[in-house]
Amino acid sequence: MTSAAQMPANSGSTLTLHSDPNNTKETDPLRKANGVYVTVHGHFYQPPRENPYLDAIERQPSAAPFHDWNERIHWECYRPNAFARVLNDQGEVVGIVNNYEYFSFNIGATLMSWLERYDVEVYQRILEADTKSSDRLHGHGNAIAQVYNHIIMPLANERDKYTQIRWGKEDFRSRFGRDPEGMWLAETAVDYATLEALVAEGIRFIILAPSQ
């Protein structure tokens, strides 16, 4: 790597000679809006599979060798992301990374309740990841909220739209200890009435497909 002192005068590089070290906009690259940024987002959701009479998920043979699909997806996705392995060229583990700390994500309320009940270690890693990302990103944590029951918002009436948004916000706040900035819409389905409700409830951004 060539240092600034080694760069030729005609290299085309621009150097700020009188920069203020106390000016965070100059010293902190996170506050600069230059260039193109790619964000990886993880959408994690499972519907409530519990038998209401048993308050437990019954065995699901299609999820074999696991007991049920929540358990299978958990061991194939949610837990590996909380303890991601960093390997060297020989395939040896040289580190463990909490992926939730480094990508944008949302986790549905029903799935978070299941994680809290069945794997509190992963549940705590997710909460910890949001806290650490919030500290690193000046208060902007990686986690965003989700409409509470994962319903198709354009099909909901006005009252149900506001209920889904408010319940999603409250569940998020009760777990992450802060208000959500963004909200995931089920299947990214949206209409103008949903957008108006989101704005009215203080949601600052959503995630949509380029075609939308």
mmCIF file of C-alpha atoms in Angstrom:
data_model
loop_
_atom_site.group_PDB
_atom_site.id
_atom_site.type_symbol
_atom_site.label_atom_id
_atom_site.label_comp_id
_atom_site.label_asym_id
_atom_site.label_seq_id
_atom_site.Cartn_x
_atom_site.Cartn_y
_atom_site.Cartn_z
ATOM 1 C CA MET A 1 0.000 0.000 0.000
ATOM 2 C CA THR A 2 1.333 3.450 -0.941
ATOM 3 C CA SER A 3 1.159 6.089 1.776
ATOM 4 C CA ALA A 4 0.029 9.641 1.096
ATOM 5 C CA ALA A 5 3.613 10.861 1.513
ATOM 6 C CA GLN A 6 4.791 8.507 -1.240
ATOM 7 C CA MET A 7 2.171 9.541 -3.799
ATOM 8 C CA PRO A 8 3.514 11.590 -6.747
ATOM 9 C CA ALA A 9 2.202 15.113 -7.095
ATOM 10 C CA ASN A 10 0.420 14.281 -10.338
ATOM 11 C CA SER A 11 -1.290 11.134 -9.010
ATOM 12 C CA GLY A 12 -4.675 12.808 -9.071
ATOM 13 C CA SER A 13 -5.241 12.275 -5.356
ATOM 14 C CA THR A 14 -6.767 15.098 -3.353
ATOM 15 C CA LEU A 15 -5.362 15.775 0.075
ATOM 16 C CA THR A 16 -6.999 18.030 2.654
ATOM 17 C CA LEU A 17 -4.135 19.909 4.193
ATOM 18 C CA HIS A 18 -6.035 21.817 6.838
ATOM 19 C CA SER A 19 -8.369 19.097 8.099
ATOM 20 C CA ASP A 20 -9.691 19.377 11.615
ATOM 21 C CA PRO A 21 -9.093 16.131 13.568
ATOM 22 C CA ASN A 22 -12.096 16.983 15.742
ATOM 23 C CA ASN A 23 -14.393 17.232 12.740
ATOM 24 C CA THR A 24 -16.168 13.841 12.721
ATOM 25 C CA LYS A 25 -17.449 14.349 9.181
ATOM 26 C CA GLU A 26 -13.837 14.383 7.953
ATOM 27 C CA THR A 27 -12.393 11.657 10.176
ATOM 28 C CA ASP A 28 -15.341 9.246 10.275
ATOM 29 C CA PRO A 29 -15.947 7.423 6.963
ATOM 30 C CA LEU A 30 -19.414 6.368 8.174
ATOM 31 C CA ARG A 31 -20.549 9.989 7.985
ATOM 32 C CA LYS A 32 -19.495 10.394 4.359
ATOM 33 C CA ALA A 33 -22.052 9.889 1.592
ATOM 34 C CA ASN A 34 -19.569 9.265 -1.211
ATOM 35 C CA GLY A 35 -19.543 6.137 -3.339
ATOM 36 C CA VAL A 36 -21.905 3.182 -3.614
ATOM 37 C CA TYR A 37 -22.859 1.085 -0.584
ATOM 38 C CA VAL A 38 -24.249 -2.449 -0.754
ATOM 39 C CA THR A 39 -26.320 -3.650 2.198
ATOM 40 C CA VAL A 40 -26.993 -7.319 2.883
ATOM 41 C CA HIS A 41 -30.348 -7.837 4.606
ATOM 42 C CA GLY A 42 -31.506 -11.010 6.323
ATOM 43 C CA HIS A 43 -35.277 -11.542 6.574
ATOM 44 C CA PHE A 44 -35.960 -14.155 9.243
ATOM 45 C CA TYR A 45 -39.477 -15.340 9.964
ATOM 46 C CA GLN A 46 -41.342 -18.454 11.047
ATOM 47 C CA PRO A 47 -45.097 -18.681 11.576
ATOM 48 C CA PRO A 48 -46.438 -19.899 14.928
ATOM 49 C CA ARG A 49 -46.414 -23.703 14.620
ATOM 50 C CA GLU A 50 -47.420 -24.516 18.188
ATOM 51 C CA ASN A 51 -50.482 -26.666 18.829
ATOM 52 C CA PRO A 52 -52.638 -24.225 20.845
ATOM 53 C CA TYR A 53 -53.823 -27.019 23.150
ATOM 54 C CA LEU A 54 -50.303 -28.261 23.907
ATOM 55 C CA ASP A 55 -48.380 -24.979 23.637
ATOM 56 C CA ALA A 56 -45.732 -26.976 21.790
ATOM 57 C CA ILE A 57 -44.785 -27.815 18.223
ATOM 58 C CA GLU A 58 -45.686 -31.379 17.332
ATOM 59 C CA ARG A 59 -43.274 -33.607 15.415
ATOM 60 C CA GLN A 60 -43.070 -32.761 11.706
ATOM 61 C CA PRO A 61 -41.697 -35.773 9.751
ATOM 62 C CA SER A 62 -40.814 -33.638 6.720
ATOM 63 C CA ALA A 63 -38.228 -31.811 8.880
ATOM 64 C CA ALA A 64 -36.323 -35.025 9.697
ATOM 65 C CA PRO A 65 -33.825 -35.639 11.164
ATOM 66 C CA PHE A 66 -34.971 -32.693 13.283
ATOM 67 C CA HIS A 67 -38.134 -32.604 15.383
ATOM 68 C CA ASP A 68 -39.794 -29.772 13.453
ATOM 69 C CA TRP A 69 -39.079 -27.091 10.879
ATOM 70 C CA ASN A 70 -38.340 -24.378 13.437
ATOM 71 C CA GLU A 71 -35.622 -26.565 14.906
ATOM 72 C CA ARG A 72 -34.209 -27.554 11.518
ATOM 73 C CA ILE A 73 -34.017 -24.005 10.158
ATOM 74 C CA HIS A 74 -32.614 -22.822 13.473
ATOM 75 C CA TRP A 75 -29.656 -25.217 13.286
ATOM 76 C CA GLU A 76 -29.099 -24.561 9.580
ATOM 77 C CA CYS A 77 -29.477 -20.770 9.635
ATOM 78 C CA TYR A 78 -30.205 -18.798 12.799
ATOM 79 C CA ARG A 79 -27.596 -20.365 15.076
ATOM 80 C CA PRO A 80 -24.837 -20.583 12.412
ATOM 81 C CA ASN A 81 -25.230 -16.852 11.791
ATOM 82 C CA ALA A 82 -24.797 -16.167 15.506
ATOM 83 C CA PHE A 83 -21.591 -18.251 15.587
ATOM 84 C CA ALA A 84 -20.212 -17.985 12.043
ATOM 85 C CA ARG A 85 -16.866 -19.742 11.587
ATOM 86 C CA VAL A 86 -13.895 -18.006 10.013
ATOM 87 C CA LEU A 87 -11.616 -20.554 8.321
ATOM 88 C CA ASN A 88 -8.040 -20.352 7.099
ATOM 89 C CA ASP A 89 -6.658 -21.918 3.908
ATOM 90 C CA GLN A 90 -6.422 -25.299 5.631
ATOM 91 C CA GLY A 91 -10.068 -25.237 6.675
ATOM 92 C CA GLU A 92 -9.209 -24.663 10.322
ATOM 93 C CA VAL A 93 -11.392 -22.445 12.494
ATOM 94 C CA VAL A 94 -9.483 -19.261 13.330
ATOM 95 C CA GLY A 95 -12.350 -17.164 14.629
ATOM 96 C CA ILE A 96 -16.049 -16.917 15.426
ATOM 97 C CA VAL A 97 -18.121 -13.974 14.165
ATOM 98 C CA ASN A 98 -21.648 -12.880 15.078
ATOM 99 C CA ASN A 99 -23.037 -12.142 11.602
ATOM 100 C CA TYR A 100 -26.019 -10.274 13.038
ATOM 101 C CA GLU A 101 -23.604 -7.547 14.040
ATOM 102 C CA TYR A 102 -22.612 -6.935 10.430
ATOM 103 C CA PHE A 103 -25.733 -7.207 8.260
ATOM 104 C CA SER A 104 -29.135 -5.570 8.310
ATOM 105 C CA PHE A 105 -31.847 -7.932 9.560
ATOM 106 C CA ASN A 106 -35.376 -8.325 10.804
ATOM 107 C CA ILE A 107 -36.760 -11.208 12.842
ATOM 108 C CA GLY A 108 -40.497 -11.738 13.200
ATOM 109 C CA ALA A 109 -42.112 -11.557 16.609
ATOM 110 C CA THR A 110 -43.206 -15.205 16.564
ATOM 111 C CA LEU A 111 -39.686 -16.373 15.727
ATOM 112 C CA MET A 112 -38.104 -14.147 18.383
ATOM 113 C CA SER A 113 -40.501 -15.609 20.960
ATOM 114 C CA TRP A 114 -39.496 -19.120 19.895
ATOM 115 C CA LEU A 115 -35.771 -18.277 20.056
ATOM 116 C CA GLU A 116 -36.167 -16.716 23.493
ATOM 117 C CA ARG A 117 -37.799 -19.907 24.691
ATOM 118 C CA TYR A 118 -35.676 -22.579 22.974
ATOM 119 C CA ASP A 119 -32.211 -21.047 22.500
ATOM 120 C CA VAL A 120 -31.682 -18.068 24.768
ATOM 121 C CA GLU A 121 -27.975 -18.018 23.876
ATOM 122 C CA VAL A 122 -28.727 -17.204 20.229
ATOM 123 C CA TYR A 123 -31.497 -14.833 21.296
ATOM 124 C CA GLN A 124 -29.027 -12.873 23.430
ATOM 125 C CA ARG A 125 -26.432 -12.870 20.626
ATOM 126 C CA ILE A 126 -28.990 -11.213 18.352
ATOM 127 C CA LEU A 127 -29.817 -8.513 20.900
ATOM 128 C CA GLU A 128 -26.115 -7.985 21.605
ATOM 129 C CA ALA A 129 -25.381 -7.660 17.881
ATOM 130 C CA ASP A 130 -27.897 -4.853 17.504
ATOM 131 C CA THR A 131 -26.434 -3.019 20.484
ATOM 132 C CA LYS A 132 -22.893 -3.289 19.127
ATOM 133 C CA SER A 133 -23.910 -2.242 15.615
ATOM 134 C CA SER A 134 -25.804 0.714 17.066
ATOM 135 C CA ASP A 135 -22.680 1.811 18.928
ATOM 136 C CA ARG A 136 -20.569 1.435 15.789
ATOM 137 C CA LEU A 137 -23.068 3.159 13.485
ATOM 138 C CA HIS A 138 -23.847 6.166 15.693
ATOM 139 C CA GLY A 139 -27.187 4.939 16.996
ATOM 140 C CA HIS A 140 -28.382 3.139 13.864
ATOM 141 C CA GLY A 141 -28.678 -0.522 14.852
ATOM 142 C CA ASN A 142 -28.783 -3.349 12.321
ATOM 143 C CA ALA A 143 -32.176 -4.648 13.422
ATOM 144 C CA ILE A 144 -35.417 -3.350 11.924
ATOM 145 C CA ALA A 145 -38.978 -4.215 12.909
ATOM 146 C CA GLN A 146 -41.573 -6.262 11.047
ATOM 147 C CA VAL A 147 -45.351 -5.960 10.731
ATOM 148 C CA TYR A 148 -46.422 -8.084 13.678
ATOM 149 C CA ASN A 149 -48.275 -11.027 12.110
ATOM 150 C CA HIS A 150 -46.520 -10.958 8.723
ATOM 151 C CA ILE A 151 -49.816 -10.150 6.979
ATOM 152 C CA ILE A 152 -50.130 -8.798 3.431
ATOM 153 C CA MET A 153 -50.564 -5.122 4.241
ATOM 154 C CA PRO A 154 -52.392 -3.971 1.070
ATOM 155 C CA LEU A 155 -55.138 -6.491 1.928
ATOM 156 C CA ALA A 156 -55.614 -5.083 5.436
ATOM 157 C CA ASN A 157 -58.097 -2.382 6.349
ATOM 158 C CA GLU A 158 -56.873 0.862 7.909
ATOM 159 C CA ARG A 159 -57.347 -0.278 11.505
ATOM 160 C CA ASP A 160 -55.450 -3.521 10.913
ATOM 161 C CA LYS A 161 -52.624 -1.679 9.157
ATOM 162 C CA TYR A 162 -52.051 0.518 12.196
ATOM 163 C CA THR A 163 -52.412 -2.453 14.549
ATOM 164 C CA GLN A 164 -49.749 -4.445 12.684
ATOM 165 C CA ILE A 165 -47.340 -1.500 12.658
ATOM 166 C CA ARG A 166 -47.898 -0.548 16.301
ATOM 167 C CA TRP A 167 -47.636 -4.116 17.582
ATOM 168 C CA GLY A 168 -44.503 -4.645 15.497
ATOM 169 C CA LYS A 169 -42.955 -1.481 16.945
ATOM 170 C CA GLU A 170 -43.869 -2.430 20.512
ATOM 171 C CA ASP A 171 -42.490 -5.962 20.220
ATOM 172 C CA PHE A 172 -39.275 -4.549 18.745
ATOM 173 C CA ARG A 173 -38.978 -1.932 21.494
ATOM 174 C CA SER A 174 -39.545 -4.516 24.240
ATOM 175 C CA ARG A 175 -36.661 -6.631 22.935
ATOM 176 C CA PHE A 176 -34.094 -4.211 21.531
ATOM 177 C CA GLY A 177 -34.721 -1.319 23.910
ATOM 178 C CA ARG A 178 -35.097 1.312 21.182
ATOM 179 C CA ASP A 179 -37.564 2.476 18.567
ATOM 180 C CA PRO A 180 -37.223 0.879 15.118
ATOM 181 C CA GLU A 181 -36.142 3.064 12.222
ATOM 182 C CA GLY A 182 -37.196 0.629 9.503
ATOM 183 C CA MET A 183 -39.891 -2.009 9.091
ATOM 184 C CA TRP A 184 -40.123 -5.135 6.954
ATOM 185 C CA LEU A 185 -43.375 -5.597 5.035
ATOM 186 C CA ALA A 186 -44.435 -9.215 4.435
ATOM 187 C CA GLU A 187 -43.544 -10.226 0.874
ATOM 188 C CA THR A 188 -42.561 -6.536 0.450
ATOM 189 C CA ALA A 189 -46.232 -5.961 -0.433
ATOM 190 C CA VAL A 190 -47.131 -2.278 -0.230
ATOM 191 C CA ASP A 191 -49.696 0.307 -1.272
ATOM 192 C CA TYR A 192 -50.048 4.044 -0.700
ATOM 193 C CA ALA A 193 -52.306 3.572 2.329
ATOM 194 C CA THR A 194 -49.645 1.382 3.960
ATOM 195 C CA LEU A 195 -46.956 3.975 3.239
ATOM 196 C CA GLU A 196 -49.093 6.697 4.806
ATOM 197 C CA ALA A 197 -49.607 4.591 7.941
ATOM 198 C CA LEU A 198 -45.884 3.841 8.212
ATOM 199 C CA VAL A 199 -45.006 7.536 7.947
ATOM 200 C CA ALA A 200 -47.660 8.440 10.515
ATOM 201 C CA GLU A 201 -46.136 5.889 12.914
ATOM 202 C CA GLY A 202 -42.599 7.267 12.528
ATOM 203 C CA ILE A 203 -41.119 4.515 10.352
ATOM 204 C CA ARG A 204 -38.321 6.068 8.295
ATOM 205 C CA PHE A 205 -37.649 3.390 5.678
ATOM 206 C CA ILE A 206 -38.778 0.059 4.242
ATOM 207 C CA ILE A 207 -37.159 -2.422 1.851
ATOM 208 C CA LEU A 208 -38.645 -2.977 -1.611
ATOM 209 C CA ALA A 209 -37.654 -4.648 -4.861
ATOM 210 C CA PRO A 210 -36.200 -2.389 -7.593
ATOM 211 C CA SER A 211 -39.310 -3.027 -9.708
ATOM 212 C CA GLN A 212 -41.529 -1.546 -7.023
#
